[in-house]
Coordinates of C-alpha atoms in Angstrom, one line a residue:
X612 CA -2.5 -63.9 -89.5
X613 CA -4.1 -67.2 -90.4
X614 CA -2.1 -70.1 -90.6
X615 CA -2.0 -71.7 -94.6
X616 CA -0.7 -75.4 -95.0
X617 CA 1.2 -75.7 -97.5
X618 CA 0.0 -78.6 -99.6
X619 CA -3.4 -79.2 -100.4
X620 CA -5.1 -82.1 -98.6
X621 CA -6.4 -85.0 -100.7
X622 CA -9.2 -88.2 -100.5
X623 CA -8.5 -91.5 -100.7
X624 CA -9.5 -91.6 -104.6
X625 CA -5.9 -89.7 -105.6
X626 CA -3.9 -92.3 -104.5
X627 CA -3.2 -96.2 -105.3
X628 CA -1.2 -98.8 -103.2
X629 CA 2.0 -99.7 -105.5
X630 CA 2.1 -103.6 -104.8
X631 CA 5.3 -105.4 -103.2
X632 CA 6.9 -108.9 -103.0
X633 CA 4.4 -111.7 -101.8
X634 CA 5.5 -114.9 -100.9
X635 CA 3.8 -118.5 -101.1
X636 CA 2.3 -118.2 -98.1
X637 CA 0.0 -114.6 -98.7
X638 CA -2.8 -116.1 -99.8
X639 CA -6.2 -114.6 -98.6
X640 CA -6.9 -117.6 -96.6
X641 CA -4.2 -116.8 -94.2
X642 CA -4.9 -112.8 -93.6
X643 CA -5.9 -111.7 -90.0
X644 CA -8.3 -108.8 -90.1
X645 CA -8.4 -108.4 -86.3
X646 CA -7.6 -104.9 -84.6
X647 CA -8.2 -103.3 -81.9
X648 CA -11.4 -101.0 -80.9
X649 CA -9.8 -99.6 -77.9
X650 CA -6.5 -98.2 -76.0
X651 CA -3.7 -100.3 -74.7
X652 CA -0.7 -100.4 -73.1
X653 CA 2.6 -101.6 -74.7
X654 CA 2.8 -105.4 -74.1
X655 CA -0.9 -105.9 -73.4
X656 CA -3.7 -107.0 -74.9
X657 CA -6.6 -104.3 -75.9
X658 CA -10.1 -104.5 -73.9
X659 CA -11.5 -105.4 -77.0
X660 CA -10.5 -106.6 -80.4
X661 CA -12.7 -106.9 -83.8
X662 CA -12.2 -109.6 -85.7
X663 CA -13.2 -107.1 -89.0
X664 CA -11.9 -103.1 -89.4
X665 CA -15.5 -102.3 -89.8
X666 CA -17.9 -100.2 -87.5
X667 CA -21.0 -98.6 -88.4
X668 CA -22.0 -94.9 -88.1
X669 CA -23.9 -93.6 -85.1
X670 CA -27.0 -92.6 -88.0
X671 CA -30.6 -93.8 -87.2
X672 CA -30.8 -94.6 -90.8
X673 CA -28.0 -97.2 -90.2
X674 CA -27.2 -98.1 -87.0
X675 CA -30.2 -100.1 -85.2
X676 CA -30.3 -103.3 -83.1
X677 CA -31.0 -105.7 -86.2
X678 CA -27.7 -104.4 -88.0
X679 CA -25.7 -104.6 -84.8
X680 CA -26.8 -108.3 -84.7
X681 CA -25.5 -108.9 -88.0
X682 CA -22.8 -107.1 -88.1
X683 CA -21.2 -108.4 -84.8
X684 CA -22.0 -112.0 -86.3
X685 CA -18.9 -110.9 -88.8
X686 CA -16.7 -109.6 -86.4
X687 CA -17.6 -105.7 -86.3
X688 CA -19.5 -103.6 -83.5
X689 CA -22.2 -101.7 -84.5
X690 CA -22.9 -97.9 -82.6
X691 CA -26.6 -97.8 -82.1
X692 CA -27.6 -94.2 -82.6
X693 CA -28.3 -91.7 -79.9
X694 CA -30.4 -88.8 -81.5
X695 CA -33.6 -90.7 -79.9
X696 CA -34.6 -91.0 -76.1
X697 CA -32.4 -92.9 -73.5
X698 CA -35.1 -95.5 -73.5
X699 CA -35.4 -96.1 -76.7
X700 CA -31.6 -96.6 -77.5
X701 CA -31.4 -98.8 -74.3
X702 CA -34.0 -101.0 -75.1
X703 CA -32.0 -101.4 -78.5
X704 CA -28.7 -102.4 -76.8
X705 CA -30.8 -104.5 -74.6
X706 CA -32.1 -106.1 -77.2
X707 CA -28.7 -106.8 -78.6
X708 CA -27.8 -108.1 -75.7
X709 CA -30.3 -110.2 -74.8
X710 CA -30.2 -111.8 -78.3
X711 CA -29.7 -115.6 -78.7
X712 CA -28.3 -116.7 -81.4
X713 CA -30.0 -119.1 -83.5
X714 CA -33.1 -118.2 -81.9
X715 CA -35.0 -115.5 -83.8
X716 CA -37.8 -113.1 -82.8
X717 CA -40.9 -113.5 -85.6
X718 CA -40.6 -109.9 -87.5
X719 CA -43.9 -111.4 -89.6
X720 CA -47.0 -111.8 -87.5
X721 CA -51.0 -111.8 -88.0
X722 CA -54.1 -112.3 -86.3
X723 CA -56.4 -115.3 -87.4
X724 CA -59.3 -113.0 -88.1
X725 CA -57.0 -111.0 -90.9
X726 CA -57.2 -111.7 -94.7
X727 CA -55.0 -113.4 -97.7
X728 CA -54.5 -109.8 -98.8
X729 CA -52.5 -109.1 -95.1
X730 CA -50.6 -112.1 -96.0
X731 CA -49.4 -110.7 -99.5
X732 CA -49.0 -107.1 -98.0
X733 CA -47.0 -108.1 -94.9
X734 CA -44.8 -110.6 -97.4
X735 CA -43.9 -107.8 -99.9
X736 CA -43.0 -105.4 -96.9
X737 CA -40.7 -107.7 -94.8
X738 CA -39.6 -110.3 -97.7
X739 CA -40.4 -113.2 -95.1
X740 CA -42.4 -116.1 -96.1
X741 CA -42.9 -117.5 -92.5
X742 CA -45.8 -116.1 -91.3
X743 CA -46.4 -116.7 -87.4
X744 CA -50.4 -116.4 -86.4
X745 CA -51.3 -115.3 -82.9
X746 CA -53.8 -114.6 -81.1
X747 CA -53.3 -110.6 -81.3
X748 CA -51.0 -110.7 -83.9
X749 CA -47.6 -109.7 -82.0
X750 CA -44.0 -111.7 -82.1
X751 CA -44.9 -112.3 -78.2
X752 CA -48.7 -112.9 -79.0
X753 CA -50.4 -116.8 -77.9
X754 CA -49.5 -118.9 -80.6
X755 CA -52.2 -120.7 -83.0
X756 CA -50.8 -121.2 -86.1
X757 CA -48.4 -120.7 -88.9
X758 CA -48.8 -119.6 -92.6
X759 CA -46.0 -120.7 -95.4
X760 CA -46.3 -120.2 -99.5
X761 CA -47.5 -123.5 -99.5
X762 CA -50.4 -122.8 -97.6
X763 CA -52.4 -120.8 -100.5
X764 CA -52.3 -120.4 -103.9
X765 CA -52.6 -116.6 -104.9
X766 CA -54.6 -117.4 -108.2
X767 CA -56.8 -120.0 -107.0
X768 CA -58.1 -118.1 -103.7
X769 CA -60.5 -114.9 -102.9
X770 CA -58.0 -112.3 -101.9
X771 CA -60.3 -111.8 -98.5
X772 CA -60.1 -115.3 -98.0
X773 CA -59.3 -115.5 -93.9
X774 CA -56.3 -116.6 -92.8
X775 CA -57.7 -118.8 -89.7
X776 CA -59.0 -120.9 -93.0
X777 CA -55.8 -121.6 -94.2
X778 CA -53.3 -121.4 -92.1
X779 CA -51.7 -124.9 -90.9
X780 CA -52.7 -125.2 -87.1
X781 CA -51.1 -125.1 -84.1
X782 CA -52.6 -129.1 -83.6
X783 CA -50.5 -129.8 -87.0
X784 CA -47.0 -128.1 -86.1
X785 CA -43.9 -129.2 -84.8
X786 CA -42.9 -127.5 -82.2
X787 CA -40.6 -126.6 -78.9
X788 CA -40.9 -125.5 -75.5
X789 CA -39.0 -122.8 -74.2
X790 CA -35.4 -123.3 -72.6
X791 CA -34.9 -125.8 -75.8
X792 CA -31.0 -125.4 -76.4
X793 CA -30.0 -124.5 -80.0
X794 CA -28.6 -127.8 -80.8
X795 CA -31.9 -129.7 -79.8
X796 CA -33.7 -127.4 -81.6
X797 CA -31.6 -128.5 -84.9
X798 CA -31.5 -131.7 -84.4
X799 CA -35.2 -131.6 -84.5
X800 CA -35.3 -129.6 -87.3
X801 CA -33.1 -132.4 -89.1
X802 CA -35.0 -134.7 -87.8
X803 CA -38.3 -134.3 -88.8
X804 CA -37.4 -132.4 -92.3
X805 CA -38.3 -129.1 -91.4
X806 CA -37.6 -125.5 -92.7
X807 CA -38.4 -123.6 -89.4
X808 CA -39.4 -124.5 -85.6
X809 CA -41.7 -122.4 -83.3
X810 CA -40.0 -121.8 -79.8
X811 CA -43.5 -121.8 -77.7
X812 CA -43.7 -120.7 -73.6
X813 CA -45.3 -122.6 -70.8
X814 CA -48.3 -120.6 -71.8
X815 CA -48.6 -121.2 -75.4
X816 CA -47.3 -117.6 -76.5
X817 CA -44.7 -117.4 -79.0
X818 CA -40.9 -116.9 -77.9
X819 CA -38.7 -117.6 -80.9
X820 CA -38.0 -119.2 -84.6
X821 CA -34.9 -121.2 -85.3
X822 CA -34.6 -121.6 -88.8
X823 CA -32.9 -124.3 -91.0
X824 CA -30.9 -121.8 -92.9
X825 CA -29.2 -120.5 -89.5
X826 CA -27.9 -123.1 -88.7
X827 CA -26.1 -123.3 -92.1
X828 CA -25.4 -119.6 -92.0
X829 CA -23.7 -120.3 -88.4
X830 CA -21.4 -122.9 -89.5
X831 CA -19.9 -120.7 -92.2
X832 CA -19.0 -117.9 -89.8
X833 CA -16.7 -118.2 -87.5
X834 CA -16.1 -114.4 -86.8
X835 CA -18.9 -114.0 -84.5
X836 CA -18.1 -110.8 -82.4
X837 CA -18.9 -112.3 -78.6
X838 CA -18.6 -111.0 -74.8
X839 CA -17.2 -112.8 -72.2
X840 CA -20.9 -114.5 -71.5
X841 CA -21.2 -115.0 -74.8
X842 CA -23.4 -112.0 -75.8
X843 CA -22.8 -110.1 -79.2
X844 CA -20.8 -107.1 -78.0
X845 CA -22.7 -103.4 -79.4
X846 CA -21.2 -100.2 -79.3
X847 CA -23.9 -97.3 -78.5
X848 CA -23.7 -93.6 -79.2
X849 CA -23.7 -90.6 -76.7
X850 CA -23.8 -86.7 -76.9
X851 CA -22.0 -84.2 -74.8
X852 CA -25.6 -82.6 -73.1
X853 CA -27.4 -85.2 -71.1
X854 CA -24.5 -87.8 -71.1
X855 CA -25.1 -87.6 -67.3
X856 CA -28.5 -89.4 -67.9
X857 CA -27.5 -91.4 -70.9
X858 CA -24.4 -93.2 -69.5
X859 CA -25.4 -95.3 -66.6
X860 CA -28.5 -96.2 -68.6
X861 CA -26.7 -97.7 -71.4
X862 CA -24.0 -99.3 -69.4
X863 CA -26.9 -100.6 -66.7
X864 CA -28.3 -102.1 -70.2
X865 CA -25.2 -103.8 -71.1
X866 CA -22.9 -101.5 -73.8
X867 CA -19.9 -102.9 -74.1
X868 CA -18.2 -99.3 -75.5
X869 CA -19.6 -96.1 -76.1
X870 CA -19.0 -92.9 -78.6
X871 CA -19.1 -89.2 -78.4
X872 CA -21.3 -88.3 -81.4
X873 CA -19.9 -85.2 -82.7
X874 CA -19.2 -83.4 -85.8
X875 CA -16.2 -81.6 -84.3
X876 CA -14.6 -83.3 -81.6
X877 CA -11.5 -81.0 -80.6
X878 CA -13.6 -79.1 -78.1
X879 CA -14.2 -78.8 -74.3
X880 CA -17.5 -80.3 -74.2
X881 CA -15.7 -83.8 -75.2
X882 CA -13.2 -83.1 -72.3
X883 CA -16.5 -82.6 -69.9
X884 CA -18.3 -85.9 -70.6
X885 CA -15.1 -88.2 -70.6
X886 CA -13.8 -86.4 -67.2
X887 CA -17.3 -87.3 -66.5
X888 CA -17.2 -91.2 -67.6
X889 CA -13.6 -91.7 -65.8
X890 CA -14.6 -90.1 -62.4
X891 CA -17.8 -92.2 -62.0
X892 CA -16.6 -95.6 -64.1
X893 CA -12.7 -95.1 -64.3
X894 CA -10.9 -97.3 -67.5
X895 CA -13.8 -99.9 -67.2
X896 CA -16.2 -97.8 -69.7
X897 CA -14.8 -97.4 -72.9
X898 CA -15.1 -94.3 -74.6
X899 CA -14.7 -93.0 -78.1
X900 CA -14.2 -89.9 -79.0
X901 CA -14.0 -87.2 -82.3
X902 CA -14.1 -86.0 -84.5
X903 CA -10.8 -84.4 -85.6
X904 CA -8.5 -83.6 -88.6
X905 CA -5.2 -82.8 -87.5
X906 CA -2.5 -83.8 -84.9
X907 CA -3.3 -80.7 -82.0
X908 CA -6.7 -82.6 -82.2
X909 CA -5.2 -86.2 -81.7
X910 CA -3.1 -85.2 -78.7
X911 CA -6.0 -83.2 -76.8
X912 CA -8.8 -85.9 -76.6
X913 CA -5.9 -88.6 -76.0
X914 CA -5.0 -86.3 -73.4
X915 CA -8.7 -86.0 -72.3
X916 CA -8.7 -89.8 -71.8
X917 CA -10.3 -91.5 -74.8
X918 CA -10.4 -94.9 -75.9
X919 CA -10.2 -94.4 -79.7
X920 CA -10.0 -91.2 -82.0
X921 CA -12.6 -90.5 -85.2
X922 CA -10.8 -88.5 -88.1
X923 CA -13.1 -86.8 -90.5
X924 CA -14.7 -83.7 -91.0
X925 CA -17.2 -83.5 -94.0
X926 CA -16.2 -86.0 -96.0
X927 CA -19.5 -88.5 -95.7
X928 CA -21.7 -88.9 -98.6
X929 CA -24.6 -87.6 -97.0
X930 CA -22.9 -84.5 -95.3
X931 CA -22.6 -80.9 -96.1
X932 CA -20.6 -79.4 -93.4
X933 CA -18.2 -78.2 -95.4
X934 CA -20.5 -77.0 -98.1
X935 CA -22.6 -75.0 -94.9
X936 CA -19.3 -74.1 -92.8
X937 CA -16.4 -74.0 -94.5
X938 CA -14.5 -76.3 -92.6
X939 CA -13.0 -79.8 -92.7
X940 CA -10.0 -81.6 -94.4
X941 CA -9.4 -84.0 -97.4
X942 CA -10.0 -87.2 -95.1
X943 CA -6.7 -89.2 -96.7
X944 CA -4.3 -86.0 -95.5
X945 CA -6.2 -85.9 -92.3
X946 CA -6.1 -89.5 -91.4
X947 CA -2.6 -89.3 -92.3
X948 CA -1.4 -87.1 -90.0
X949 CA -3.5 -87.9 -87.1
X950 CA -2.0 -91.1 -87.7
X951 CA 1.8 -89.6 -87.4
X952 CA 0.7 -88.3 -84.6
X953 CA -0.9 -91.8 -82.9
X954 CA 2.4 -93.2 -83.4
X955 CA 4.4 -90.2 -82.0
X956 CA 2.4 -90.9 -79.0
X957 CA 2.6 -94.5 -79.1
X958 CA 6.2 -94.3 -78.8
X959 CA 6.3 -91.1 -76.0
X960 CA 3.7 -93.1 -73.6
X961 CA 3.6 -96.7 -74.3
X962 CA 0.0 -96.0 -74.8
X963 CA -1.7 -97.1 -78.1
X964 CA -4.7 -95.4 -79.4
X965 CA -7.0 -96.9 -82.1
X966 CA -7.8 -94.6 -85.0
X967 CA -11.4 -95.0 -86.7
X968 CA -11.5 -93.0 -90.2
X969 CA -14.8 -91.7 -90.5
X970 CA -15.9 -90.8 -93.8
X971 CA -14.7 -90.4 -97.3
X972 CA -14.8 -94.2 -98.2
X973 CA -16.9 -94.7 -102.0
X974 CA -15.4 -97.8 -103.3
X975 CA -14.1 -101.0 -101.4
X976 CA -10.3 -100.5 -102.5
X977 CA -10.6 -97.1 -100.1
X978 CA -11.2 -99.1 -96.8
X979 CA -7.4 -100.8 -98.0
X980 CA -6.3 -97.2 -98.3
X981 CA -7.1 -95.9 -95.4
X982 CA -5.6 -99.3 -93.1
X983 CA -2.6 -98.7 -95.2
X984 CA -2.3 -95.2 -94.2
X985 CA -2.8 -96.3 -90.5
X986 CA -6.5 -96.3 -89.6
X987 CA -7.4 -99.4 -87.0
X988 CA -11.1 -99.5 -88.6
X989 CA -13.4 -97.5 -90.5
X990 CA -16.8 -96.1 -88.9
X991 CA -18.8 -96.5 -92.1
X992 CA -22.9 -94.8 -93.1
X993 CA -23.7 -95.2 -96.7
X994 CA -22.3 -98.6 -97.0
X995 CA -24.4 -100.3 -94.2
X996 CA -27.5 -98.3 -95.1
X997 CA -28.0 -100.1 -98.2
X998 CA -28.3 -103.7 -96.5
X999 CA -31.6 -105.3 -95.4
X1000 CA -30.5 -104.9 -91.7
X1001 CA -30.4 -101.5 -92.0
X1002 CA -33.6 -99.6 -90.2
X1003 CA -35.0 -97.7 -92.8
X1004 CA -37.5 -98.8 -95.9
X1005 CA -36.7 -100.5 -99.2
X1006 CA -38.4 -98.4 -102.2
X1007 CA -39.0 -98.7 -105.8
X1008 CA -37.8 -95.7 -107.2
X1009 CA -38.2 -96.3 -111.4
X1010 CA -38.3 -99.7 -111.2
X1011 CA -35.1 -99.8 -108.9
X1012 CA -35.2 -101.1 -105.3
X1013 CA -33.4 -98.4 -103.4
X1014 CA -33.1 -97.9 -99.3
X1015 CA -33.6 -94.7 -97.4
X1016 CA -30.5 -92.8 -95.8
X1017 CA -29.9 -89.3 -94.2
X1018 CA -27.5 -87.3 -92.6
X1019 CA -27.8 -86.6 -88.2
X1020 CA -27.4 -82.8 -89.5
X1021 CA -30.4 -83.0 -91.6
X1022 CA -34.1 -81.5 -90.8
X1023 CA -35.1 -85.2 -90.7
X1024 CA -33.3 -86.5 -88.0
X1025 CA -32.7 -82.9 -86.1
X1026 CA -30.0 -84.4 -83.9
X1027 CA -28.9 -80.9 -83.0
X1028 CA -26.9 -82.4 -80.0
X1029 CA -24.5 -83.5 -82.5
X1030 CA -23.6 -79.8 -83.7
X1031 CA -24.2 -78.3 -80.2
X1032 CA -21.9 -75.5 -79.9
X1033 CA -23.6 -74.4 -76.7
X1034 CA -26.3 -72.0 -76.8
X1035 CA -30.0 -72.5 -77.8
X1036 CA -31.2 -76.3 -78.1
X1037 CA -31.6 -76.4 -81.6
X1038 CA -30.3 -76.9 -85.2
X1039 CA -30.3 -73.8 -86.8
X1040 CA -29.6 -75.2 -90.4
X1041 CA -29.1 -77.9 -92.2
X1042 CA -25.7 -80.1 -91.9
X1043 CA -27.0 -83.1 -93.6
X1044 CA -29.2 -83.9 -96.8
X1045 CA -31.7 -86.6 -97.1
X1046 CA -31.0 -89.2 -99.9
X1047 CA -31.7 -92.6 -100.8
X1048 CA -29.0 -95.4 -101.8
X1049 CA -29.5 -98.5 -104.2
X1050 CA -30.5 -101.7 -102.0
X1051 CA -27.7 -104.3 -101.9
X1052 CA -29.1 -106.8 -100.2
X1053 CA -28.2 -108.9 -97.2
X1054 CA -25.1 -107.5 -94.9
X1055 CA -23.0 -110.9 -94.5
X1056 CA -23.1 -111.5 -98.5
X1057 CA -21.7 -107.6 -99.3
X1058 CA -18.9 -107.5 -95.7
X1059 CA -17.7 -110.5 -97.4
X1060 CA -17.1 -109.4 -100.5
X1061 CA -15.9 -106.1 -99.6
X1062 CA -13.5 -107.9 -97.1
X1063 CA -12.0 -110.7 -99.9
X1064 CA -11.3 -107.4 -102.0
X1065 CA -9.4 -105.7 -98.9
X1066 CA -7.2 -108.9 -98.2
X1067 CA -6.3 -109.7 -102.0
X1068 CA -4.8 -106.4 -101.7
X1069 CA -3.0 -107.0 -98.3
X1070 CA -1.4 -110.4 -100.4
X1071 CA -0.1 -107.6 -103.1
X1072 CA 2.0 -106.1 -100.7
X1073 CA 3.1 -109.3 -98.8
X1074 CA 1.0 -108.4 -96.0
X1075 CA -0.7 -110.6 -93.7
X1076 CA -1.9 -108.4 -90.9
X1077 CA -3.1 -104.8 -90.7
X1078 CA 0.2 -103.9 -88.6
X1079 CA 2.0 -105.4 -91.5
X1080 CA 0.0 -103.5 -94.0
X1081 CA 1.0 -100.4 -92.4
X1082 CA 4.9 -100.7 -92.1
X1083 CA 5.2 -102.6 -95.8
X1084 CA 2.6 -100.4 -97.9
X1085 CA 3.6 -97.8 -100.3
X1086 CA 1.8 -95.5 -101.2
X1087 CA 1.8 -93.0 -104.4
X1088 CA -0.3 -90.0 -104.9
X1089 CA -2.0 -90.3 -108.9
X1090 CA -2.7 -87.7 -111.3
X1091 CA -6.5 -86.8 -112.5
X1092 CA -5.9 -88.7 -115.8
X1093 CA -3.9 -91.5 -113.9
X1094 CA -7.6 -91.7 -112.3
X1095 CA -9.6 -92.1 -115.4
X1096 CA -7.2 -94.6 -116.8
X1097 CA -7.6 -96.6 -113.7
X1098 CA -11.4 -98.0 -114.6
X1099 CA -12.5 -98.7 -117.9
X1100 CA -11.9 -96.6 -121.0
X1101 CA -11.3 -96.5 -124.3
X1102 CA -13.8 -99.8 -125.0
X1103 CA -17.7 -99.7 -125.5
X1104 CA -19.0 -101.1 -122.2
X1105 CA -22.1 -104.1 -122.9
X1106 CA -25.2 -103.1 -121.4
X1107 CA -26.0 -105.4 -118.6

């Protein structure tokens, strides 16, 4: 006979942190959001630690190399998504790696022989005013000039006006040789009142940008997310059929941690690729691995050797797994007792294993939640996918800007390794849907705010770290109407 728990399992929106005694000195100034992202022993130090409990999902509608960059400048690790080839996702980890920051690859690039009309196009599509000119219009093209929106005047010039006309010449720019270091590169910028300098090679082509505003940008944040060579450290995503390919390659490229990208993670073919990763790397390649909903799931992939554990089953906003399949779990009761079961460990072994919740987070106050209920970090879709760093397109849909965003189970992205229950290589229907979400803006503006919200809460309960969260919170389970009396009612809302 099947087995029936006895409670039903419940999201994070049915419960509410009841607040406790805060002293003087819990002020959001002096929370620590750091945590770890991978396995230790008792006594020492974890392998790696983020400075923010905030990953992003393995999704090619999230998770590329331009979001990695800005999300390890706040402290998180990005997972760059593996339902494309092994070149293409090395490349993007190389990329990562290989990134200097301050020093910016031109994203908005012409040939002199183009027209005003390119200008306006390539402006509304990227949002960049800087327009580098080259010779064949690539970021790595020779350099000749460079166009800003003081260089035309939209009403006063012939929309096929070419750009070699008006564009301020290479003869009339300020500019730097490669192998420039970041602070000469400022202090020229300061020095002769500019908003941007070209970064030119031996041979005239063009290297990089450093902008004015970066430097401003960079002094604000101090969370930057660095290896020991002082690289941005990435995350990248792997699947449980040609992991025997995919590995070295993304290691060779420099990953810093990798993750099995599964729907269902309490399953032999996890066990196969991380017997694989320990017998050709040992501990030196950290793997994570999921996902799963209940304790028997916890102890078998600890037991098979991984690095962290995903909890969630169904519960993202673009996935239908449980509307398809029938199975999952309410992803507060499922965190929960994976949790238990972390701890349990913790204490038989000495061994601690990070737990990432995956899924189920809608509003800022859940990510709080779920740390209370003992999740390390959150692996997190929807939230990134609305940012400008995300990979996919901004579009006006009725006269609001939204951004592109679908599921790995969907016909779009046909990431069929992700569901691969053996078999035919293939997905046979439809796991995922294919949606858009309203543009936020930039990532570092939205983390920040999401992240003030999370330690205000930390200062209700007198908490200053995570760990501190977790053995002070208390937490109470709220009725439906306790849920509609927690936002507004009862008041005629003024239209914005």
């Amino acid at each position: 006979m099947a087995h029936y728990y006895e409670k039903e399992s419940h999201t994070f929106n049915e419960y509410l942190i009841v607040p406790g005694y805060s002293s003087a000195e819990c002020i959001p100034g002096n929370v620590s959001l750091k945590t770890p992202l991978v396995k230790y022993k008792k006594g020492e130090k974890p392998a790696i630690t983020m400075n923010i409990p905030m990953v992003s999902a393995i999704m090619q509608s999230v998770s590329g190399d331009k979001l990695a960059v800005a999300l390890a400048k706040e402290g998180g690790v990005t997972f760059i998504y593996g339902s494309q080839s092994v070149e293409s996702e090395v490349a993007m980890v190389a990329k990562v790696k290989g990134y200097k920051a301050g020093f910016v690859k031109s994203e908005c690039n012409i040939r002199p022989d183009q027209t005003l009309k390119d200008i306006l196009e390539l402006k509304e599509k990227t949002g960049h005013s800087t327009v580098a000119v080259t010779e064949d219009g690539t970021a790595e093209g020779k350099f000749v000039g460079i166009i800003t929106s003081r260089d035309y005047r939209v009403s006063r010039m012939d929309k096929d006006t070419v750009v070699s006309t008006f564009m301020t010449p290479l003869n009339k720019i300020i500019f730097a040789h490669e192998g420039v270091t970041l602070s000469e590169a400022n202090d020229i910028i300061w020095d002769h009142k500019l908003n941007s300098l070209p970064i030119v090679s031996k041979d005239g082509k063009l290297c990089y940008f450093v902008f004015r505003k970066d430097y401003d940008e960079h002094k604000k944040n101090p969370n930057d997310l660095l290896d020991e060579q002082k690289r941005y450290i990435v995350g990248a995503g792997i699947n449980t059929r040609d992991y025997a390919e995919r590995v070295p390659a993304l290691i060779e490229a420099g990953a810093d941690v990798l993750c099995i990208d599964s729907s269902e993670g309490f399953s032999q073919w996890q066990e196969i690729t991380i017997k694989y990763i320990r017998e050709k790397y040992g501990d030196s390649v950290k793997v994570g691995a999921g996902n799963v909903v209940d304790k028997e799931g916890f102890k078998y992939l600890a037991q098979c050797g991984a690095d962290f554990i995903k909890v969630g089953i169904g519960g993202g906003s673009i996935c239908i797994t449980r509307e398809t399949k029938g199975i999952g779990r309410g992803q507060a009761t499922a965190l929960i007792e994976v949790c238990e079961a972390r701890d349990e460990y913790f204490k038989e072994t000495g061994i601690y294993i990070p737990i990432c919740s995956d899924g189920g987070i809608v509003h800022d106050h859940h990510i709080t939640i779920a740390l209370a209920m003992g999740a390390d970090f959150m692996m997190l879709g929807r939230y990134f996918a609305r940012f400008d760093e995300s990979p996919t397109d901004k579009i006006n849909i009725n006269g609001t800007l939204m951004k592109e965003y679908w599921g790995e189970g969907s016909n779009r992205a046909r990431n069929w390794q992700r569901y691969d229950l053996g078999g035919s290589s293939k997905l046979s229907f439809e796991e995922g849907v294919d949606s858009y979400v309203p543009y936020a803006g930039k990532l570092s503006d939205n983390v920040n705010q999401t992240l003030s919200k999370v330690k205000s809460t930390m200062c209700n309960c007198g908490a200053l770290t995570i760990p501190e969260l977790q053995e002070k919170a208390k937490l109470t389970l709220v009725s439906s109407v306790s849920i509609v009396e927690g936002g507004a009612h009862d008041v005629i809302l003024k239209t914005k």
